[in-house]
mmCIF file of C-alpha atoms in Angstrom:
data_model
loop_
_atom_site.group_PDB
_atom_site.id
_atom_site.type_symbol
_atom_site.label_atom_id
_atom_site.label_comp_id
_atom_site.label_asym_id
_atom_site.label_seq_id
_atom_site.Cartn_x
_atom_site.Cartn_y
_atom_site.Cartn_z
ATOM 1 C CA MET A 157 -10.885 5.719 -5.559
ATOM 2 C CA VAL A 158 -10.033 9.059 -7.131
ATOM 3 C CA ALA A 159 -13.039 11.571 -6.108
ATOM 4 C CA GLN A 160 -13.603 14.431 -8.140
ATOM 5 C CA ILE A 161 -13.743 18.174 -6.922
ATOM 6 C CA ALA A 162 -16.648 20.008 -8.155
ATOM 7 C CA ASN A 163 -15.851 23.757 -7.180
ATOM 8 C CA VAL A 164 -13.278 26.036 -5.502
ATOM 9 C CA ALA A 165 -14.582 25.598 -1.648
ATOM 10 C CA ASP A 166 -14.126 21.865 -1.712
ATOM 11 C CA PHE A 167 -10.576 21.992 -3.127
ATOM 12 C CA ASP A 168 -9.470 24.440 -0.356
ATOM 13 C CA LYS A 169 -10.811 22.122 1.807
ATOM 14 C CA VAL A 170 -9.439 18.968 0.835
ATOM 15 C CA ILE A 171 -5.713 20.174 0.482
ATOM 16 C CA GLN A 172 -6.076 21.272 4.119
ATOM 17 C CA ALA A 173 -5.276 17.373 5.060
ATOM 18 C CA ASP A 174 -2.141 16.842 7.082
ATOM 19 C CA LYS A 175 -1.539 13.840 4.899
ATOM 20 C CA LEU A 176 -0.672 13.877 1.332
ATOM 21 C CA VAL A 177 -3.418 14.968 -1.049
ATOM 22 C CA VAL A 178 -2.863 14.158 -4.779
ATOM 23 C CA VAL A 179 -4.714 16.198 -7.401
ATOM 24 C CA ASP A 180 -4.867 15.476 -10.976
ATOM 25 C CA PHE A 181 -5.698 18.764 -12.701
ATOM 26 C CA PHE A 182 -7.291 17.447 -15.794
ATOM 27 C CA ALA A 183 -9.646 18.217 -18.903
ATOM 28 C CA THR A 184 -12.058 16.111 -20.826
ATOM 29 C CA TRP A 185 -10.586 17.033 -23.996
ATOM 30 C CA CYS A 186 -6.914 16.172 -23.271
ATOM 31 C CA GLY A 187 -5.954 12.707 -24.680
ATOM 32 C CA PRO A 188 -3.195 12.235 -22.390
ATOM 33 C CA CYS A 189 -5.222 13.040 -19.169
ATOM 34 C CA LYS A 190 -7.297 9.741 -20.138
ATOM 35 C CA MET A 191 -4.061 7.890 -20.566
ATOM 36 C CA ILE A 192 -3.036 8.756 -16.902
ATOM 37 C CA ALA A 193 -6.463 8.618 -15.132
ATOM 38 C CA PRO A 194 -6.251 4.692 -14.728
ATOM 39 C CA MET A 195 -2.751 4.633 -13.460
ATOM 40 C CA LEU A 196 -3.819 7.250 -10.850
ATOM 41 C CA GLU A 197 -6.794 4.894 -9.963
ATOM 42 C CA LYS A 198 -3.947 2.080 -9.435
ATOM 43 C CA PHE A 199 -1.880 4.717 -7.346
ATOM 44 C CA ALA A 200 -4.691 5.680 -5.382
ATOM 45 C CA ALA A 201 -5.080 1.789 -4.210
ATOM 46 C CA GLU A 202 -1.572 1.348 -3.825
ATOM 47 C CA TYR A 203 -0.962 4.407 -1.531
ATOM 48 C CA SER A 204 -3.901 3.992 1.015
ATOM 49 C CA SER A 205 -2.213 6.783 3.183
ATOM 50 C CA ALA A 206 -2.419 9.643 0.454
ATOM 51 C CA ASP A 207 -6.194 11.017 -0.921
ATOM 52 C CA PHE A 208 -6.388 11.198 -4.436
ATOM 53 C CA TYR A 209 -8.626 13.708 -6.504
ATOM 54 C CA LYS A 210 -9.150 14.800 -9.648
ATOM 55 C CA LEU A 211 -10.265 18.572 -10.889
ATOM 56 C CA ASP A 212 -11.728 19.333 -14.285
ATOM 57 C CA VAL A 213 -10.024 22.590 -14.931
ATOM 58 C CA ASP A 214 -12.837 23.805 -17.285
ATOM 59 C CA GLU A 215 -15.283 23.286 -14.353
ATOM 60 C CA VAL A 216 -12.904 24.865 -11.614
ATOM 61 C CA PRO A 217 -10.729 27.258 -13.199
ATOM 62 C CA GLU A 218 -9.902 29.438 -10.077
ATOM 63 C CA ALA A 219 -8.091 26.471 -8.539
ATOM 64 C CA ALA A 220 -6.391 25.840 -11.737
ATOM 65 C CA SER A 221 -5.133 29.560 -12.136
ATOM 66 C CA LYS A 222 -4.248 29.771 -8.251
ATOM 67 C CA ASN A 223 -1.715 26.851 -8.692
ATOM 68 C CA ASP A 224 -0.198 27.924 -11.737
ATOM 69 C CA VAL A 225 -1.683 25.063 -13.815
ATOM 70 C CA SER A 226 -1.391 25.707 -17.324
ATOM 71 C CA ALA A 227 -0.864 22.490 -18.905
ATOM 72 C CA MET A 228 -2.872 19.012 -18.781
ATOM 73 C CA PRO A 229 -2.549 16.668 -17.012
ATOM 74 C CA THR A 230 -0.820 18.403 -14.034
ATOM 75 C CA ILE A 231 -0.565 16.222 -10.883
ATOM 76 C CA VAL A 232 0.151 18.349 -7.592
ATOM 77 C CA LEU A 233 0.505 17.104 -4.489
ATOM 78 C CA PHE A 234 -0.471 19.165 -1.281
ATOM 79 C CA LYS A 235 0.190 18.667 2.308
ATOM 80 C CA ASN A 236 -1.416 20.839 5.102
ATOM 81 C CA GLY A 237 -2.682 22.950 1.836
ATOM 82 C CA LYS A 238 0.778 23.482 0.667
ATOM 83 C CA ILE A 239 2.227 22.288 -2.569
ATOM 84 C CA VAL A 240 5.042 19.914 -1.824
ATOM 85 C CA ASP A 241 5.504 18.671 -5.418
ATOM 86 C CA LYS A 242 4.018 18.798 -9.085
ATOM 87 C CA VAL A 243 4.466 16.767 -12.265
ATOM 88 C CA VAL A 244 3.608 18.271 -15.452
ATOM 89 C CA GLY A 245 2.528 15.961 -18.332
ATOM 90 C CA ALA A 246 1.379 11.910 -18.515
ATOM 91 C CA ASN A 247 4.642 10.584 -16.799
ATOM 92 C CA PRO A 248 3.549 7.174 -14.542
ATOM 93 C CA ALA A 249 6.954 6.786 -13.597
ATOM 94 C CA LEU A 250 7.569 10.213 -12.094
ATOM 95 C CA ILE A 251 4.085 10.588 -10.695
ATOM 96 C CA LYS A 252 4.683 7.376 -8.646
ATOM 97 C CA GLN A 253 8.250 8.406 -7.470
ATOM 98 C CA LYS A 254 6.827 11.711 -6.196
ATOM 99 C CA ILE A 255 4.009 10.037 -4.440
ATOM 100 C CA ALA A 256 6.320 7.563 -2.848
ATOM 101 C CA ALA A 257 8.639 10.418 -1.576
ATOM 102 C CA ASN A 258 5.962 12.493 -0.074
ATOM 103 C CA ALA A 259 3.315 9.611 1.469
#
């Protein structure tokens, strides 16, 4: 399951996990974001060792700007609060490859 992050405090907390944390920075008005969402749900079921979240950049802009997110969707992979990888754009094959490499 992909949980939604509602504020910066929650975001700062979830990315501190000592396992892979996948965050989908999206916007409700973004077509490619809507296309990639079901794929991320599938990846969340497939990679149970990782935590999956989505963050609306219009609701939590501080988190987006703090992580240099300027295009949607941007998938950012964290471990222990640090970025380990990033995918800009709706590219399911590349997203899966990055998750598998870091899980």
